[in-house]
mmCIF file with all atom_site columns, C-alpha atoms in Angstrom:
data_model
loop_
_atom_site.group_PDB
_atom_site.id
_atom_site.type_symbol
_atom_site.label_atom_id
_atom_site.label_alt_id
_atom_site.label_comp_id
_atom_site.label_asym_id
_atom_site.label_entity_id
_atom_site.label_seq_id
_atom_site.pdbx_PDB_ins_code
_atom_site.Cartn_x
_atom_site.Cartn_y
_atom_site.Cartn_z
_atom_site.occupancy
_atom_site.B_iso_or_equiv
_atom_site.pdbx_formal_charge
_atom_site.auth_seq_id
_atom_site.auth_comp_id
_atom_site.auth_asym_id
_atom_site.auth_atom_id
_atom_site.pdbx_PDB_model_num
ATOM 1   C CA . MET A 1 1   ? 221.423 159.751 112.934 1.00 0.00 ? 549 MET A CA 1
ATOM 2   C CA . THR A 1 2   ? 223.781 160.192 110.044 1.00 0.00 ? 550 THR A CA 1
ATOM 3   C CA . HIS A 1 3   ? 225.163 157.781 107.667 1.00 0.00 ? 551 HIS A CA 1
ATOM 4   C CA . ILE A 1 4   ? 228.772 158.129 106.801 1.00 0.00 ? 552 ILE A CA 1
ATOM 5   C CA . ASP A 1 5   ? 230.306 156.046 104.128 1.00 0.00 ? 553 ASP A CA 1
ATOM 6   C CA . PRO A 1 6   ? 234.030 155.827 104.681 1.00 0.00 ? 554 PRO A CA 1
ATOM 7   C CA . ASP A 1 7   ? 234.734 155.145 101.001 1.00 0.00 ? 555 ASP A CA 1
ATOM 8   C CA . THR A 1 8   ? 233.225 158.364 99.723  1.00 0.00 ? 556 THR A CA 1
ATOM 9   C CA . ASP A 1 9   ? 234.959 161.652 99.756  1.00 0.00 ? 557 ASP A CA 1
ATOM 10  C CA . PRO A 1 10  ? 232.702 164.370 101.232 1.00 0.00 ? 558 PRO A CA 1
ATOM 11  C CA . ALA A 1 11  ? 234.389 166.997 99.129  1.00 0.00 ? 559 ALA A CA 1
ATOM 12  C CA . ARG A 1 12  ? 233.562 165.271 95.938  1.00 0.00 ? 560 ARG A CA 1
ATOM 13  C CA . THR A 1 13  ? 230.182 165.873 94.435  1.00 0.00 ? 561 THR A CA 1
ATOM 14  C CA . PRO A 1 14  ? 228.178 162.966 93.043  1.00 0.00 ? 562 PRO A CA 1
ATOM 15  C CA . PRO A 1 15  ? 227.814 162.843 89.298  1.00 0.00 ? 563 PRO A CA 1
ATOM 16  C CA . THR A 1 16  ? 224.618 164.186 87.891  1.00 0.00 ? 564 THR A CA 1
ATOM 17  C CA . GLY A 1 17  ? 222.956 162.363 85.084  1.00 0.00 ? 565 GLY A CA 1
ATOM 18  C CA . PRO A 1 18  ? 219.744 160.767 84.187  1.00 0.00 ? 566 PRO A CA 1
ATOM 19  C CA . VAL A 1 19  ? 218.217 158.694 86.871  1.00 0.00 ? 567 VAL A CA 1
ATOM 20  C CA . TYR A 1 20  ? 216.958 155.246 85.914  1.00 0.00 ? 568 TYR A CA 1
ATOM 21  C CA . THR A 1 21  ? 214.481 153.413 87.976  1.00 0.00 ? 569 THR A CA 1
ATOM 22  C CA . GLU A 1 22  ? 213.658 149.749 87.613  1.00 0.00 ? 570 GLU A CA 1
ATOM 23  C CA . THR A 1 23  ? 210.307 148.309 88.454  1.00 0.00 ? 571 THR A CA 1
ATOM 24  C CA . VAL A 1 24  ? 209.904 144.605 89.099  1.00 0.00 ? 572 VAL A CA 1
ATOM 25  C CA . GLU A 1 25  ? 206.490 143.107 88.865  1.00 0.00 ? 573 GLU A CA 1
ATOM 26  C CA . THR A 1 26  ? 205.776 139.741 90.374  1.00 0.00 ? 574 THR A CA 1
ATOM 27  C CA . VAL A 1 27  ? 202.835 137.737 89.128  1.00 0.00 ? 575 VAL A CA 1
ATOM 28  C CA . VAL A 1 28  ? 201.593 135.107 91.477  1.00 0.00 ? 576 VAL A CA 1
ATOM 29  C CA . VAL A 1 29  ? 199.964 132.132 89.728  1.00 0.00 ? 577 VAL A CA 1
ATOM 30  C CA . ARG A 1 30  ? 197.949 129.838 91.852  1.00 0.00 ? 578 ARG A CA 1
ATOM 31  C CA . ASP A 1 31  ? 197.510 126.204 90.822  1.00 0.00 ? 579 ASP A CA 1
ATOM 32  C CA . SER A 1 32  ? 193.886 125.471 90.068  1.00 0.00 ? 580 SER A CA 1
ATOM 33  C CA . ASN A 1 33  ? 192.352 122.192 88.938  1.00 0.00 ? 581 ASN A CA 1
ATOM 34  C CA . THR A 1 34  ? 189.049 123.750 87.980  1.00 0.00 ? 582 THR A CA 1
ATOM 35  C CA . GLY A 1 35  ? 189.681 123.374 84.219  1.00 0.00 ? 583 GLY A CA 1
ATOM 36  C CA . TRP A 1 36  ? 190.524 119.701 84.602  1.00 0.00 ? 584 TRP A CA 1
ATOM 37  C CA . TRP A 1 37  ? 187.381 119.119 86.663  1.00 0.00 ? 585 TRP A CA 1
ATOM 38  C CA . ILE A 1 38  ? 185.230 120.776 83.980  1.00 0.00 ? 586 ILE A CA 1
ATOM 39  C CA . ALA A 1 39  ? 186.874 118.742 81.190  1.00 0.00 ? 587 ALA A CA 1
ATOM 40  C CA . GLY A 1 40  ? 186.437 115.513 83.174  1.00 0.00 ? 588 GLY A CA 1
ATOM 41  C CA . VAL A 1 41  ? 182.756 116.151 83.863  1.00 0.00 ? 589 VAL A CA 1
ATOM 42  C CA . LEU A 1 42  ? 182.069 117.019 80.201  1.00 0.00 ? 590 LEU A CA 1
ATOM 43  C CA . GLY A 1 43  ? 183.968 113.905 79.034  1.00 0.00 ? 591 GLY A CA 1
ATOM 44  C CA . GLY A 1 44  ? 181.949 111.729 81.391  1.00 0.00 ? 592 GLY A CA 1
ATOM 45  C CA . LEU A 1 45  ? 178.693 113.234 80.140  1.00 0.00 ? 593 LEU A CA 1
ATOM 46  C CA . VAL A 1 46  ? 179.728 112.600 76.517  1.00 0.00 ? 594 VAL A CA 1
ATOM 47  C CA . LEU A 1 47  ? 180.644 108.995 77.349  1.00 0.00 ? 595 LEU A CA 1
ATOM 48  C CA . ILE A 1 48  ? 177.312 108.410 79.077  1.00 0.00 ? 596 ILE A CA 1
ATOM 49  C CA . ALA A 1 49  ? 175.444 109.957 76.111  1.00 0.00 ? 597 ALA A CA 1
ATOM 50  C CA . VAL A 1 50  ? 177.288 107.748 73.606  1.00 0.00 ? 598 VAL A CA 1
ATOM 51  C CA . LEU A 1 51  ? 176.607 104.600 75.621  1.00 0.00 ? 599 LEU A CA 1
ATOM 52  C CA . TRP A 1 52  ? 172.940 105.536 76.015  1.00 0.00 ? 600 TRP A CA 1
ATOM 53  C CA . ILE A 1 53  ? 172.606 106.085 72.238  1.00 0.00 ? 601 ILE A CA 1
ATOM 54  C CA . LEU A 1 54  ? 174.306 102.752 71.469  1.00 0.00 ? 602 LEU A CA 1
ATOM 55  C CA . PHE A 1 55  ? 172.253 100.667 73.873  1.00 0.00 ? 603 PHE A CA 1
ATOM 56  C CA . ALA A 1 56  ? 168.930 102.538 73.968  1.00 0.00 ? 604 ALA A CA 1
ATOM 57  C CA . GLY A 1 57  ? 165.924 100.358 73.182  1.00 0.00 ? 605 GLY A CA 1
ATOM 58  C CA . ARG A 1 58  ? 167.809 97.100  73.408  1.00 0.00 ? 606 ARG A CA 1
ATOM 59  C CA . GLY A 1 59  ? 167.027 94.823  76.245  1.00 0.00 ? 607 GLY A CA 1
ATOM 60  C CA . PRO A 1 60  ? 169.160 91.947  77.440  1.00 0.00 ? 608 PRO A CA 1
ATOM 61  C CA . GLY A 1 61  ? 167.002 89.482  75.445  1.00 0.00 ? 609 GLY A CA 1
ATOM 62  C CA . ASP A 1 62  ? 167.589 91.340  72.176  1.00 0.00 ? 610 ASP A CA 1
ATOM 63  C CA . ALA A 1 63  ? 171.209 90.224  71.974  1.00 0.00 ? 611 ALA A CA 1
ATOM 64  C CA . ASP A 1 64  ? 170.172 86.597  72.437  1.00 0.00 ? 612 ASP A CA 1
ATOM 65  C CA . ALA A 1 65  ? 167.450 86.947  69.798  1.00 0.00 ? 613 ALA A CA 1
ATOM 66  C CA . ARG A 1 66  ? 169.908 88.503  67.361  1.00 0.00 ? 614 ARG A CA 1
ATOM 67  C CA . MET A 1 67  ? 172.403 85.722  68.060  1.00 0.00 ? 615 MET A CA 1
ATOM 68  C CA . LEU A 1 68  ? 169.764 83.047  67.420  1.00 0.00 ? 616 LEU A CA 1
ATOM 69  C CA . GLU A 1 69  ? 168.687 84.814  64.221  1.00 0.00 ? 617 GLU A CA 1
ATOM 70  C CA . ALA A 1 70  ? 172.297 84.999  63.023  1.00 0.00 ? 618 ALA A CA 1
ATOM 71  C CA . GLN A 1 71  ? 172.771 81.294  63.758  1.00 0.00 ? 619 GLN A CA 1
ATOM 72  C CA . ALA A 1 72  ? 169.576 80.463  61.845  1.00 0.00 ? 620 ALA A CA 1
ATOM 73  C CA . ASP A 1 73  ? 170.779 82.571  58.897  1.00 0.00 ? 621 ASP A CA 1
ATOM 74  C CA . ALA A 1 74  ? 174.120 80.772  58.944  1.00 0.00 ? 622 ALA A CA 1
ATOM 75  C CA . ALA A 1 75  ? 172.360 77.379  59.025  1.00 0.00 ? 623 ALA A CA 1
ATOM 76  C CA . ARG A 1 76  ? 170.148 78.377  56.070  1.00 0.00 ? 624 ARG A CA 1
ATOM 77  C CA . ALA A 1 77  ? 173.183 79.559  54.109  1.00 0.00 ? 625 ALA A CA 1
ATOM 78  C CA . GLN A 1 78  ? 175.003 76.292  54.854  1.00 0.00 ? 626 GLN A CA 1
ATOM 79  C CA . ALA A 1 79  ? 171.963 74.272  53.764  1.00 0.00 ? 627 ALA A CA 1
ATOM 80  C CA . ALA A 1 80  ? 171.726 76.268  50.530  1.00 0.00 ? 628 ALA A CA 1
ATOM 81  C CA . ALA A 1 81  ? 175.432 75.684  49.872  1.00 0.00 ? 629 ALA A CA 1
ATOM 82  C CA . ASP A 1 82  ? 175.034 71.952  50.528  1.00 0.00 ? 630 ASP A CA 1
ATOM 83  C CA . ALA A 1 83  ? 172.012 71.791  48.212  1.00 0.00 ? 631 ALA A CA 1
ATOM 84  C CA . ALA A 1 84  ? 173.931 73.603  45.480  1.00 0.00 ? 632 ALA A CA 1
ATOM 85  C CA . MET A 1 85  ? 176.846 71.210  45.896  1.00 0.00 ? 633 MET A CA 1
ATOM 86  C CA . VAL A 1 86  ? 174.546 68.163  45.675  1.00 0.00 ? 634 VAL A CA 1
ATOM 87  C CA . GLN A 1 87  ? 172.809 69.642  42.623  1.00 0.00 ? 635 GLN A CA 1
ATOM 88  C CA . GLY A 1 88  ? 176.211 70.195  41.012  1.00 0.00 ? 636 GLY A CA 1
ATOM 89  C CA . GLN A 1 89  ? 177.164 66.584  41.703  1.00 0.00 ? 637 GLN A CA 1
ATOM 90  C CA . ILE A 1 90  ? 173.850 65.359  40.242  1.00 0.00 ? 638 ILE A CA 1
ATOM 91  C CA . THR A 1 91  ? 174.356 67.512  37.155  1.00 0.00 ? 639 THR A CA 1
ATOM 92  C CA . GLY A 1 92  ? 177.900 66.202  36.764  1.00 0.00 ? 640 GLY A CA 1
ATOM 93  C CA . ALA A 1 93  ? 176.725 62.595  37.115  1.00 0.00 ? 641 ALA A CA 1
ATOM 94  C CA . GLN A 1 94  ? 173.952 63.178  34.566  1.00 0.00 ? 642 GLN A CA 1
ATOM 95  C CA . ALA A 1 95  ? 176.498 64.655  32.161  1.00 0.00 ? 643 ALA A CA 1
ATOM 96  C CA . SER A 1 96  ? 178.721 61.610  32.677  1.00 0.00 ? 644 SER A CA 1
ATOM 97  C CA . VAL A 1 97  ? 175.771 59.282  31.954  1.00 0.00 ? 645 VAL A CA 1
ATOM 98  C CA . ASP A 1 98  ? 174.935 61.259  28.802  1.00 0.00 ? 646 ASP A CA 1
ATOM 99  C CA . ILE A 1 99  ? 178.548 61.042  27.621  1.00 0.00 ? 647 ILE A CA 1
ATOM 100 C CA . ALA A 1 100 ? 178.627 57.278  28.320  1.00 0.00 ? 648 ALA A CA 1
ATOM 101 C CA . ARG A 1 101 ? 175.382 56.788  26.375  1.00 0.00 ? 649 ARG A CA 1
ATOM 102 C CA . ALA A 1 102 ? 176.757 58.789  23.441  1.00 0.00 ? 650 ALA A CA 1
ATOM 103 C CA . ASP A 1 103 ? 179.960 56.714  23.492  1.00 0.00 ? 651 ASP A CA 1
ATOM 104 C CA . ALA A 1 104 ? 177.928 53.490  23.584  1.00 0.00 ? 652 ALA A CA 1
ATOM 105 C CA . ALA A 1 105 ? 175.747 54.625  20.660  1.00 0.00 ? 653 ALA A CA 1
ATOM 106 C CA . ARG A 1 106 ? 178.849 55.602  18.669  1.00 0.00 ? 654 ARG A CA 1
ATOM 107 C CA . ALA A 1 107 ? 180.491 52.229  19.424  1.00 0.00 ? 655 ALA A CA 1
ATOM 108 C CA . GLN A 1 108 ? 177.331 50.380  18.415  1.00 0.00 ? 656 GLN A CA 1
ATOM 109 C CA . ALA A 1 109 ? 177.108 52.357  15.165  1.00 0.00 ? 657 ALA A CA 1
ATOM 110 C CA . GLU A 1 110 ? 180.766 51.575  14.436  1.00 0.00 ? 658 GLU A CA 1
ATOM 111 C CA . ALA A 1 111 ? 180.131 47.883  15.137  1.00 0.00 ? 659 ALA A CA 1
ATOM 112 C CA . VAL A 1 112 ? 177.127 47.859  12.788  1.00 0.00 ? 660 VAL A CA 1
ATOM 113 C CA . ARG A 1 113 ? 179.160 49.682  10.140  1.00 0.00 ? 661 ARG A CA 1
ATOM 114 C CA . ALA A 1 114 ? 182.048 47.235  10.603  1.00 0.00 ? 662 ALA A CA 1
ATOM 115 C CA . GLY A 1 115 ? 179.614 44.283  10.321  1.00 0.00 ? 663 GLY A CA 1
ATOM 116 C CA . ASN A 1 116 ? 178.097 45.755  7.182   1.00 0.00 ? 664 ASN A CA 1
ATOM 117 C CA . ASP A 1 117 ? 181.551 46.335  5.726   1.00 0.00 ? 665 ASP A CA 1
ATOM 118 C CA . ALA A 1 118 ? 182.544 42.753  6.577   1.00 0.00 ? 666 ALA A CA 1
ATOM 119 C CA . ARG A 1 119 ? 179.370 41.349  4.962   1.00 0.00 ? 667 ARG A CA 1
ATOM 120 C CA . ALA A 1 120 ? 179.918 43.485  1.877   1.00 0.00 ? 668 ALA A CA 1
ATOM 121 C CA . ALA A 1 121 ? 183.536 42.337  1.628   1.00 0.00 ? 669 ALA A CA 1
ATOM 122 C CA . GLU A 1 122 ? 182.429 38.722  2.048   1.00 0.00 ? 670 GLU A CA 1
ATOM 123 C CA . ALA A 1 123 ? 179.764 39.158  -0.605  1.00 0.00 ? 671 ALA A CA 1
ATOM 124 C CA . ARG A 1 124 ? 182.307 40.657  -2.977  1.00 0.00 ? 672 ARG A CA 1
ATOM 125 C CA . ALA A 1 125 ? 184.698 37.795  -2.281  1.00 0.00 ? 673 ALA A CA 1
ATOM 126 C CA . THR A 1 126 ? 182.109 35.049  -2.982  1.00 0.00 ? 674 THR A CA 1
ATOM 127 C CA . THR A 1 127 ? 180.546 36.435  -6.145  1.00 0.00 ? 675 THR A CA 1
ATOM 128 C CA . PRO A 1 128 ? 182.437 35.980  -9.354  1.00 0.00 ? 676 PRO A CA 1
ATOM 129 C CA . PRO A 1 129 ? 183.293 39.108  -11.206 1.00 0.00 ? 677 PRO A CA 1
ATOM 130 C CA . PRO A 1 130 ? 180.902 39.963  -14.024 1.00 0.00 ? 678 PRO A CA 1
ATOM 131 C CA . PRO A 1 131 ? 181.993 38.907  -17.513 1.00 0.00 ? 679 PRO A CA 1
ATOM 132 C CA . VAL A 1 132 ? 183.749 41.498  -19.536 1.00 0.00 ? 680 VAL A CA 1
ATOM 133 C CA . VAL A 1 133 ? 181.936 42.209  -22.811 1.00 0.00 ? 681 VAL A CA 1
ATOM 134 C CA . ILE A 1 134 ? 183.887 44.066  -25.387 1.00 0.00 ? 682 ILE A CA 1
ATOM 135 C CA . THR A 1 135 ? 181.778 45.698  -28.039 1.00 0.00 ? 683 THR A CA 1
ATOM 136 C CA . THR A 1 136 ? 182.893 47.661  -30.988 1.00 0.00 ? 684 THR A CA 1
ATOM 137 C CA . PRO A 1 137 ? 180.925 50.697  -31.939 1.00 0.00 ? 685 PRO A CA 1
ATOM 138 C CA . PRO A 1 138 ? 179.224 50.591  -35.328 1.00 0.00 ? 686 PRO A CA 1
ATOM 139 C CA . GLN A 1 139 ? 181.285 52.008  -38.121 1.00 0.00 ? 687 GLN A CA 1
ATOM 140 C CA . PRO A 1 140 ? 179.726 54.786  -40.156 1.00 0.00 ? 688 PRO A CA 1
ATOM 141 C CA . ALA A 1 141 ? 179.121 54.157  -43.818 1.00 0.00 ? 689 ALA A CA 1
ATOM 142 C CA . PRO A 1 142 ? 181.821 55.455  -46.074 1.00 0.00 ? 690 PRO A CA 1
ATOM 143 C CA . ALA A 1 143 ? 181.035 58.787  -47.572 1.00 0.00 ? 691 ALA A CA 1
ATOM 144 C CA . THR A 1 144 ? 180.860 59.036  -51.298 1.00 0.00 ? 692 THR A CA 1
ATOM 145 C CA . VAL A 1 145 ? 181.798 62.261  -52.908 1.00 0.00 ? 693 VAL A CA 1
ATOM 146 C CA . THR A 1 146 ? 180.248 63.118  -56.289 1.00 0.00 ? 694 THR A CA 1
ATOM 147 C CA . PRO A 1 147 ? 180.623 66.311  -58.167 1.00 0.00 ? 695 PRO A CA 1
ATOM 148 C CA . ASN A 1 148 ? 176.866 67.142  -58.036 1.00 0.00 ? 696 ASN A CA 1
ATOM 149 C CA . ALA A 1 149 ? 176.408 66.251  -54.380 1.00 0.00 ? 697 ALA A CA 1
ATOM 150 C CA . PRO A 1 150 ? 175.394 69.159  -52.157 1.00 0.00 ? 698 PRO A CA 1
ATOM 151 C CA . GLN A 1 151 ? 178.122 70.333  -49.838 1.00 0.00 ? 699 GLN A CA 1
ATOM 152 C CA . ASN A 1 152 ? 176.886 71.030  -46.321 1.00 0.00 ? 700 ASN A CA 1
#
């Protein structure tokens, strides 16, 4: 069997030149979930390990005991705060009493001083003034000057 191309001239010779060949490679990639399965299993193991570390050694009663202990601590702190507040109020009241006593003592002292001043003023008003005595100082003797008298 021969192949005859009607478009080619049999008298014409084909051109000679370098021959290029092209190679096509096809890579077939198959979908595989193996990597995802490995990552999932490792993630699950890590999660289980973390949960075991967090909750190891703690029973269900431990949480209740810790809750009761925390409530007792909160009650003690509240009682201490209340006691401090009451002590502050007592201290403030004592300071107020001390201030009132000081004011009363000062008022009493002023009243005594005012009474004394009033009695002194009354005493001055009822007593006659002392008589005024005018005295003249003694006069020195007149000096006599003589020619033989010593001169000091």
